[in-house]
Short mmCIF file of C-alpha atoms and ligand atoms in Angstrom, two decimals:
data_model
loop_
_atom_site.label_atom_id
_atom_site.label_comp_id
_atom_site.label_asym_id
_atom_site.label_seq_id
_atom_site.Cartn_x
_atom_site.Cartn_y
_atom_site.Cartn_z
CA MET A 16 0.00 0.00 0.00
CA ASN A 17 1.37 3.43 -0.97
CA ASN A 18 0.41 6.45 1.12
CA ILE A 19 -0.41 9.50 -0.97
CA THR A 20 -0.79 12.98 0.51
CA VAL A 21 -3.77 14.73 -1.06
CA ILE A 22 -3.90 18.54 -1.16
CA PRO A 23 -7.28 19.52 -2.68
CA GLY A 24 -6.34 23.22 -2.98
CA ASP A 25 -9.03 25.76 -3.79
CA GLY A 26 -11.02 27.14 -6.73
CA ILE A 27 -11.54 24.16 -9.05
CA GLY A 28 -8.87 22.22 -7.11
CA PRO A 29 -11.25 20.22 -4.90
CA GLU A 30 -13.44 19.40 -7.94
CA VAL A 31 -10.66 18.00 -10.12
CA VAL A 32 -8.90 16.28 -7.20
CA ASP A 33 -12.15 14.62 -6.10
CA ALA A 34 -12.81 13.51 -9.69
CA THR A 35 -9.40 11.88 -9.87
CA ILE A 36 -9.56 10.23 -6.45
CA GLN A 37 -12.96 8.76 -7.41
CA LEU A 38 -11.30 7.04 -10.37
CA LEU A 39 -8.30 5.81 -8.37
CA LYS A 40 -10.70 4.33 -5.80
CA HIS A 41 -12.87 2.84 -8.56
CA MET A 42 -9.77 1.01 -9.82
CA ASN A 43 -9.04 -0.36 -6.35
CA CYS A 44 -5.50 0.96 -6.57
CA PRO A 45 -3.51 -0.07 -3.50
CA LEU A 46 -3.27 3.55 -2.35
CA ALA A 47 -4.15 5.16 0.98
CA PHE A 48 -5.04 8.84 0.80
CA GLU A 49 -4.10 11.24 3.56
CA TYR A 50 -5.74 14.66 3.14
CA ILE A 51 -4.10 17.90 4.26
CA GLU A 52 -5.05 21.56 3.91
CA ALA A 53 -2.91 24.28 2.38
CA GLY A 54 -3.80 27.79 1.25
CA GLU A 55 -6.57 30.09 2.35
CA GLU A 56 -8.02 27.94 5.16
CA ALA A 57 -4.56 27.39 6.65
CA PHE A 58 -3.77 31.14 6.40
CA LYS A 59 -7.07 31.86 8.18
CA ALA A 60 -6.16 29.33 10.88
CA GLY A 61 -3.04 31.41 11.56
CA TYR A 62 -0.35 29.48 9.68
CA VAL A 63 1.76 32.24 8.12
CA GLN A 64 3.18 29.91 5.45
CA GLY A 65 -0.32 28.76 4.47
CA ILE A 66 0.29 25.24 5.75
CA SER A 67 0.71 23.69 9.20
CA ASP A 68 3.88 21.95 10.41
CA GLU A 69 1.90 18.71 10.81
CA ALA A 70 0.82 18.91 7.18
CA LEU A 71 4.43 19.49 6.08
CA GLN A 72 5.49 16.41 8.04
CA ILE A 73 2.81 14.32 6.34
CA ILE A 74 4.23 15.36 2.95
CA VAL A 75 7.73 14.35 4.10
CA LYS A 76 6.49 11.02 5.45
CA ASN A 77 4.53 10.01 2.33
CA LYS A 78 7.04 11.47 -0.19
CA VAL A 79 4.37 11.57 -2.93
CA ALA A 80 1.60 14.19 -3.02
CA LEU A 81 -1.29 14.82 -5.40
CA LYS A 82 -2.09 18.51 -5.34
CA GLY A 83 -4.85 20.74 -6.70
CA PRO A 84 -4.15 24.36 -7.59
CA ILE A 85 -4.09 27.02 -4.88
CA THR A 86 -5.05 30.66 -5.40
CA THR A 87 -2.37 33.30 -4.93
CA PRO A 88 -3.60 36.90 -4.62
CA VAL A 89 -2.53 38.71 -7.79
CA GLY A 90 -0.48 41.88 -7.23
CA TYR A 91 -0.84 42.00 -3.43
CA GLY A 92 -1.00 39.87 -0.30
CA ALA A 93 0.76 36.75 0.89
CA GLN A 94 3.44 34.87 -1.03
CA SER A 95 2.43 31.89 -3.10
CA ILE A 96 1.96 28.68 -1.13
CA ASN A 97 2.77 26.83 -4.38
CA VAL A 98 6.19 28.48 -4.55
CA PHE A 99 6.69 27.83 -0.81
CA LEU A 100 6.00 24.09 -1.20
CA ARG A 101 8.33 23.80 -4.21
CA LYS A 102 11.14 25.55 -2.32
CA HIS A 103 10.53 23.84 1.02
CA PHE A 104 10.66 20.36 -0.53
CA GLN A 105 13.38 21.29 -3.06
CA THR A 106 11.30 20.00 -5.96
CA TYR A 107 13.70 21.63 -8.37
CA ALA A 108 12.31 20.35 -11.66
CA ASN A 109 8.79 21.02 -12.86
CA VAL A 110 8.15 18.52 -15.62
CA ARG A 111 5.25 19.11 -17.98
CA PRO A 112 4.54 16.76 -20.88
CA ILE A 113 2.86 18.36 -23.91
CA LYS A 114 1.17 15.80 -26.15
CA LEU A 115 -1.86 15.75 -28.42
CA LEU A 116 -4.69 13.65 -27.03
CA PRO A 117 -7.15 11.48 -28.95
CA GLY A 118 -10.59 13.00 -29.49
CA ILE A 119 -9.51 16.61 -28.86
CA THR A 120 -9.45 18.76 -31.95
CA THR A 121 -7.00 21.66 -31.97
CA PRO A 122 -5.43 23.67 -34.81
CA TYR A 123 -2.51 21.24 -34.41
CA SER A 124 -4.48 18.00 -34.70
CA GLY A 125 -2.66 15.39 -36.76
CA ARG A 126 0.76 16.86 -36.02
CA ALA A 127 3.46 14.99 -34.12
CA ILE A 128 3.53 17.11 -30.96
CA ASP A 129 5.12 15.21 -28.10
CA PHE A 130 7.62 17.07 -25.93
CA ILE A 131 8.35 17.67 -22.28
CA LEU A 132 9.09 20.99 -20.65
CA VAL A 133 11.52 20.90 -17.75
CA ARG A 134 11.19 24.16 -15.84
CA GLU A 135 13.63 25.12 -13.09
CA ASN A 136 11.26 25.29 -10.17
CA ILE A 137 12.71 27.16 -7.19
CA GLU A 138 15.10 29.92 -8.28
CA ASP A 139 14.98 32.85 -10.70
CA LEU A 140 12.45 35.62 -10.06
CA TYR A 141 10.40 33.17 -7.97
CA ALA A 142 12.82 33.75 -5.09
CA GLY A 143 10.19 36.47 -4.57
CA ILE A 144 12.69 39.07 -3.36
CA GLU A 145 11.25 42.45 -4.29
CA PHE A 146 11.54 45.88 -2.81
CA ASP A 147 10.57 49.47 -3.42
CA ALA A 148 13.25 51.86 -4.61
CA PRO A 149 13.54 55.66 -4.67
CA GLY A 150 11.32 57.46 -7.15
CA GLY A 151 8.54 54.87 -6.88
CA ALA A 152 10.56 52.27 -8.72
CA ALA A 153 10.26 48.57 -7.85
CA ILE A 154 13.06 46.04 -7.96
CA ALA A 155 12.96 42.23 -8.12
CA LEU A 156 16.01 39.98 -7.84
CA LYS A 157 16.58 37.24 -10.38
CA ILE A 158 18.69 34.66 -8.57
CA MET A 159 20.18 31.64 -10.31
CA THR A 160 22.86 29.38 -8.86
CA PRO A 161 25.32 26.95 -10.48
CA GLU A 162 23.79 24.09 -8.42
CA GLY A 163 20.23 25.01 -9.41
CA CYS A 164 21.15 25.24 -13.10
CA GLU A 165 23.12 22.01 -13.04
CA ARG A 166 20.51 19.83 -11.40
CA VAL A 167 17.71 20.95 -13.71
CA CYS A 168 19.90 20.49 -16.80
CA ARG A 169 20.88 17.00 -15.60
CA LYS A 170 17.22 16.17 -14.96
CA ALA A 171 16.35 17.20 -18.52
CA PHE A 172 19.05 14.98 -20.01
CA GLU A 173 18.17 12.07 -17.70
CA LEU A 174 14.50 12.28 -18.67
CA ALA A 175 15.55 12.39 -22.33
CA GLN A 176 17.64 9.25 -21.83
CA GLN A 177 14.92 7.40 -19.89
CA GLN A 178 12.32 8.21 -22.53
CA GLY A 179 14.52 7.41 -25.54
CA ARG A 180 14.50 10.99 -26.80
CA GLN A 181 17.19 12.25 -29.20
CA SER A 182 17.56 15.92 -28.25
CA VAL A 183 17.33 18.51 -25.50
CA HIS A 184 16.86 22.24 -26.16
CA CYS A 185 17.86 24.80 -23.55
CA ALA A 186 15.87 28.02 -24.00
CA THR A 187 17.34 31.15 -22.38
CA LYS A 188 17.47 34.94 -22.64
CA ALA A 189 21.28 34.80 -22.35
CA ASN A 190 21.66 37.42 -25.10
CA ILE A 191 20.33 40.06 -22.68
CA LEU A 192 20.76 38.53 -19.21
CA LYS A 193 24.33 37.34 -19.64
CA LYS A 194 24.93 36.56 -15.96
CA THR A 195 21.72 34.77 -14.88
CA GLU A 196 20.33 33.27 -18.09
CA GLY A 197 23.93 33.02 -19.28
CA LEU A 198 24.71 30.80 -16.29
CA LEU A 199 21.96 28.38 -17.36
CA LYS A 200 23.27 28.34 -20.94
CA ARG A 201 26.89 27.78 -19.85
CA THR A 202 25.86 25.08 -17.38
CA PHE A 203 23.79 23.32 -20.06
CA GLU A 204 26.78 23.35 -22.42
CA ARG A 205 29.05 21.97 -19.67
CA VAL A 206 26.63 19.20 -18.66
CA ALA A 207 25.68 18.14 -22.20
CA PRO A 208 28.87 16.14 -23.03
CA ASN A 209 27.99 13.75 -20.18
CA TYR A 210 25.09 12.60 -22.35
CA PRO A 211 26.81 12.01 -25.70
CA SER A 212 23.87 10.15 -27.26
CA ILE A 213 21.63 13.21 -26.95
CA LYS A 214 21.91 16.27 -29.18
CA ALA A 215 22.09 19.50 -27.18
CA HIS A 216 20.80 22.76 -28.69
CA HIS A 217 20.58 26.26 -27.30
CA ILE A 218 17.73 28.51 -28.45
CA ILE A 219 16.83 32.06 -27.44
CA VAL A 220 13.59 31.90 -25.50
CA ASP A 221 11.56 34.35 -27.59
CA ASN A 222 12.41 32.44 -30.74
CA CYS A 223 11.55 29.26 -28.81
CA ALA A 224 8.02 30.62 -28.26
CA HIS A 225 7.82 31.35 -31.98
CA GLN A 226 9.15 27.90 -32.93
CA MET A 227 6.77 26.16 -30.51
CA VAL A 228 3.87 27.72 -32.40
CA ARG A 229 5.31 27.33 -35.91
CA GLN A 230 7.01 23.96 -35.71
CA PRO A 231 6.46 22.26 -32.36
CA GLU A 232 7.42 18.84 -33.80
CA GLN A 233 11.12 19.78 -33.60
CA PHE A 234 11.14 19.70 -29.79
CA GLU A 235 11.55 16.62 -27.59
CA VAL A 236 12.76 17.99 -24.27
CA LEU A 237 13.09 21.68 -23.32
CA VAL A 238 14.83 23.03 -20.25
CA MET A 239 14.54 26.62 -19.07
CA SER A 240 14.52 28.97 -16.11
CA ASN A 241 11.51 29.27 -13.83
CA MET A 242 9.67 32.27 -15.31
CA ASN A 243 10.36 31.35 -18.91
CA GLY A 244 9.18 27.81 -18.19
CA ASP A 245 6.01 29.08 -16.56
CA ILE A 246 5.08 31.08 -19.63
CA LEU A 247 6.12 28.47 -22.20
CA SER A 248 4.24 25.68 -20.45
CA ASP A 249 0.95 27.55 -20.71
CA LEU A 250 1.79 28.15 -24.38
CA GLY A 251 2.50 24.43 -24.76
CA SER A 252 -0.81 23.51 -23.17
CA GLY A 253 -2.54 25.79 -25.69
CA LEU A 254 -1.17 23.69 -28.56
CA VAL A 255 -2.85 20.51 -27.33
CA GLY A 256 -6.23 21.65 -26.04
CA GLY A 257 -5.55 24.13 -23.26
CA LEU A 258 -4.94 24.22 -19.54
CA GLY A 259 -7.74 21.75 -18.89
CA VAL A 260 -5.63 18.91 -20.32
CA ALA A 261 -2.01 19.66 -19.33
CA PRO A 262 -0.48 17.56 -16.50
CA GLY A 263 2.64 18.24 -14.46
CA MET A 264 4.90 17.07 -11.68
CA ASN A 265 7.33 18.78 -9.29
CA LEU A 266 10.31 16.48 -8.84
CA GLY A 267 12.98 16.65 -6.19
CA ASP A 268 15.38 14.07 -4.84
CA ASP A 269 13.09 13.07 -1.94
CA VAL A 270 9.60 14.42 -2.45
CA ALA A 271 7.46 14.60 -5.58
CA ILE A 272 4.37 16.78 -5.80
CA PHE A 273 2.04 16.03 -8.71
CA GLU A 274 -0.10 18.94 -9.89
CA PRO A 275 -1.55 20.03 -13.22
CA VAL A 276 -0.29 23.10 -15.08
CA HIS A 277 -3.52 25.02 -14.54
CA GLY A 278 -4.44 27.28 -11.65
CA ALA A 279 -7.51 27.64 -9.48
CA ALA A 280 -9.69 28.96 -12.37
CA PRO A 281 -11.92 31.21 -10.22
CA ASP A 282 -14.06 32.03 -13.27
CA ILE A 283 -15.49 28.49 -13.37
CA ALA A 284 -14.98 27.25 -9.78
CA GLY A 285 -17.90 25.54 -8.03
CA GLN A 286 -19.97 25.17 -11.20
CA GLY A 287 -19.09 21.62 -12.24
CA LEU A 288 -17.40 22.99 -15.38
CA ALA A 289 -13.77 22.07 -14.66
CA ASN A 290 -12.08 19.65 -16.99
CA PRO A 291 -10.47 16.96 -14.82
CA THR A 292 -8.34 15.63 -17.73
CA ALA A 293 -5.21 17.51 -16.61
CA MET A 294 -5.53 16.16 -13.08
CA ILE A 295 -6.30 12.61 -14.28
CA GLN A 296 -3.24 12.74 -16.52
CA THR A 297 -1.27 14.06 -13.54
CA ALA A 298 -2.41 10.98 -11.58
CA VAL A 299 -1.19 8.79 -14.49
CA LEU A 300 2.25 10.39 -14.11
CA MET A 301 2.09 9.73 -10.36
CA LEU A 302 1.16 6.07 -10.85
CA LYS A 303 4.11 5.64 -13.22
CA TYR A 304 6.41 7.37 -10.70
CA ILE A 305 5.44 4.89 -7.97
CA ALA A 306 5.86 2.03 -10.48
CA MET A 307 2.16 1.15 -10.67
CA HIS A 308 2.46 0.80 -14.42
CA ASP A 309 -0.60 -1.42 -15.03
CA GLU A 310 -2.83 0.99 -13.15
CA ALA A 311 -1.31 3.95 -15.02
CA THR A 312 -2.00 2.29 -18.37
CA ALA A 313 -5.56 1.36 -17.39
CA LEU A 314 -6.38 4.90 -16.26
CA GLU A 315 -4.81 6.47 -19.34
CA GLU A 316 -6.62 4.11 -21.70
CA ALA A 317 -9.97 4.76 -20.03
CA LEU A 318 -9.34 8.52 -20.30
CA PHE A 319 -8.41 8.23 -24.00
CA LYS A 320 -11.48 6.08 -24.78
CA THR A 321 -13.70 8.66 -23.08
CA LEU A 322 -12.21 11.49 -25.14
CA GLU A 323 -12.39 9.41 -28.35
CA ALA A 324 -16.07 8.73 -27.65
CA GLY A 325 -16.60 12.52 -27.82
CA VAL A 326 -17.28 12.99 -24.11
CA LEU A 327 -15.84 16.47 -23.59
CA THR A 328 -16.15 19.19 -20.95
CA THR A 329 -17.22 22.73 -21.81
CA ASP A 330 -13.68 24.08 -22.29
CA LEU A 331 -13.36 21.84 -25.35
CA THR A 332 -16.82 22.22 -26.90
CA PRO A 333 -18.99 24.97 -28.38
CA LYS A 334 -20.89 26.90 -25.71
CA GLY A 335 -23.41 24.78 -23.82
CA ALA A 336 -22.40 21.48 -25.43
CA GLY A 337 -20.01 20.02 -22.86
CA VAL A 338 -20.57 17.53 -20.05
CA SER A 339 -20.07 18.35 -16.38
CA THR A 340 -17.01 17.32 -14.38
CA GLN A 341 -18.98 14.48 -12.73
CA GLN A 342 -20.48 13.25 -16.03
CA PHE A 343 -16.95 13.10 -17.45
CA VAL A 344 -15.71 11.10 -14.45
CA ASP A 345 -18.66 8.69 -14.73
CA ALA A 346 -17.80 8.14 -18.41
CA VAL A 347 -14.14 7.41 -17.64
CA ALA A 348 -15.18 5.01 -14.86
CA GLN A 349 -17.23 3.00 -17.38
CA TYR A 350 -14.05 2.22 -19.32
CA LEU A 351 -12.10 1.10 -16.26
P1 NAI B 4 -5.89 29.41 -14.42
O1 NAI B 4 -5.07 28.28 -14.94
O2 NAI B 4 -6.53 29.21 -13.10
O3 NAI B 4 -7.03 29.78 -15.48
C1 NAI B 4 -6.76 30.27 -16.79
C2 NAI B 4 -7.95 29.96 -17.70
O4 NAI B 4 -7.98 28.55 -17.98
C3 NAI B 4 -9.31 30.28 -17.07
O5 NAI B 4 -10.18 30.79 -18.07
C4 NAI B 4 -9.80 28.94 -16.58
O6 NAI B 4 -11.21 28.81 -16.53
C5 NAI B 4 -9.20 27.96 -17.61
N1 NAI B 4 -8.93 26.65 -16.98
C6 NAI B 4 -7.90 26.35 -16.17
N2 NAI B 4 -7.99 25.08 -15.77
C7 NAI B 4 -9.09 24.56 -16.33
C8 NAI B 4 -9.73 23.29 -16.27
N3 NAI B 4 -9.24 22.26 -15.56
N4 NAI B 4 -10.88 23.10 -16.96
C9 NAI B 4 -11.39 24.10 -17.70
N5 NAI B 4 -10.83 25.32 -17.81
C10 NAI B 4 -9.70 25.56 -17.11
O7 NAI B 4 -4.92 30.68 -14.39
P2 NAI B 4 -5.13 32.13 -13.74
O8 NAI B 4 -6.51 32.62 -13.97
O9 NAI B 4 -3.98 32.89 -14.25
O10 NAI B 4 -4.90 31.91 -12.17
C11 NAI B 4 -5.95 31.79 -11.22
C12 NAI B 4 -5.34 31.56 -9.84
O11 NAI B 4 -4.66 30.29 -9.80
C13 NAI B 4 -4.28 32.62 -9.44
O12 NAI B 4 -4.47 32.90 -8.07
C14 NAI B 4 -2.96 31.91 -9.66
O13 NAI B 4 -1.96 32.39 -8.82
C15 NAI B 4 -3.33 30.47 -9.30
N6 NAI B 4 -2.46 29.48 -9.92
C16 NAI B 4 -2.12 28.41 -9.17
C17 NAI B 4 -1.34 27.42 -9.69
C18 NAI B 4 -1.00 26.26 -8.82
O14 NAI B 4 -1.59 26.07 -7.77
N7 NAI B 4 -0.07 25.43 -9.22
C19 NAI B 4 -0.83 27.48 -11.08
C20 NAI B 4 -1.30 28.62 -11.82
C21 NAI B 4 -2.08 29.59 -11.24
#
C-alpha cells in the first residue's frame, strides 16, 4: 500500500482532485489517501506559510503528493503557497509533458507534438525578493545558482535518456541577461557532453516561443529557467487543447508533488465545469512514478477512450455542449 498525501487546494482544485480520487478508488489501486489543507483555510487558521507543520510532516512522510491548484492573490497579499512548497521540498524540476490527445481537436491535430518541458522550479524571479526603490521604482532579484542550473539540466538529459529521446533544447534569454540566463546556458553546455547520445541545442527563448507555435514537432525535451518555463508551459498547453488537459509534476530528490499546469480557475470554480483531464493525466504520471504501471495504463486508456467517444467538458466544446465534471468522471469510470 502506498500512502499519498492529497492537497485539494481551492477554486476548481477540490473538484478535479475529487474527480481523480474517485477514479483511483474505482480502480481499487492499493493507495491510501491522507488529506491535508494548504492555502486560504490554513492562512485563516493562523499558519503564516499557508500550511501547518503537521501537514508538512505528512508530505515528508509520504514522499508523494497529489495537489490541486491554490489561489495566490494577484499583485498583493501573501506569497504563493505553491512556490513555498516547491522551495521547502526542493522539488527543483517542474516537468510538464505536452502531447496531443485522442478526441480533442485543436489547430494542431494530426501533427506529431510530443515534448516535455523541464522548468527550473525554485530559483529565478520566484525567489520572490522584491523591494521598493527611490522614485517609486520597484526592484525584483533574479537569482540563479550553479547548483540550481546544473541539477535541472541534468534532470532534462536524464529524462531524455529514460524516454529514448534524441535531443534537448535549452531556451534562455542569455543574449540580454548574460549573468543569470547566461549561467543556465553555460551550465547546459558543460553538462551536455555527459550525455553524448543526446543532441544538445541552445535557443533564445523568444524564438523558442515562436518555434513552438510554428514547428512544435522539432522539440523533444526543453529546459529553461523558472519564469520562462512558466510562460512556455501555458503556451505548450494551448497547442494541445488548453490548460484543462495539461499535467505536471514537481520532482525533487526526496519528495514529488504532482499537480496540473492550470491554476484555481476562479471564473469556473464551483460550477461543475472544470475539466479533470489535466488532473487525471497528472495521476497517471504519479502512478508511473510509484511504479504502478498497469494501473497507469488502465487509467490512461480509459481517459483516452472517453475522449475518443466525444465525451468532452465545456472548455473543449462549443458553448453549452459540454458535459459536467462528474459526467466526465462517470464516463471514464465505465471504461475502467
Ligand atoms: P488558471 O489556470 O486558473 O485559469 C486560466 C484559464 O484557464 C481560465 O479561463 C480557466 O477557466 C481555464 N482553466 C484552467 N484550468 C481549467 C480546467 N481544468 N478546466 C477548464 N478550464 C480551465 O490561471 P489564472 O486565472 O492565471 O490563475 C488563477 C489563480 O490560480 C491565481 O491565483 C494563480 O496564482 C493560481 N495558480 C495556481 C497554480 C497552482 O496552484 N499550481 C498554477 C497557476 C495559477
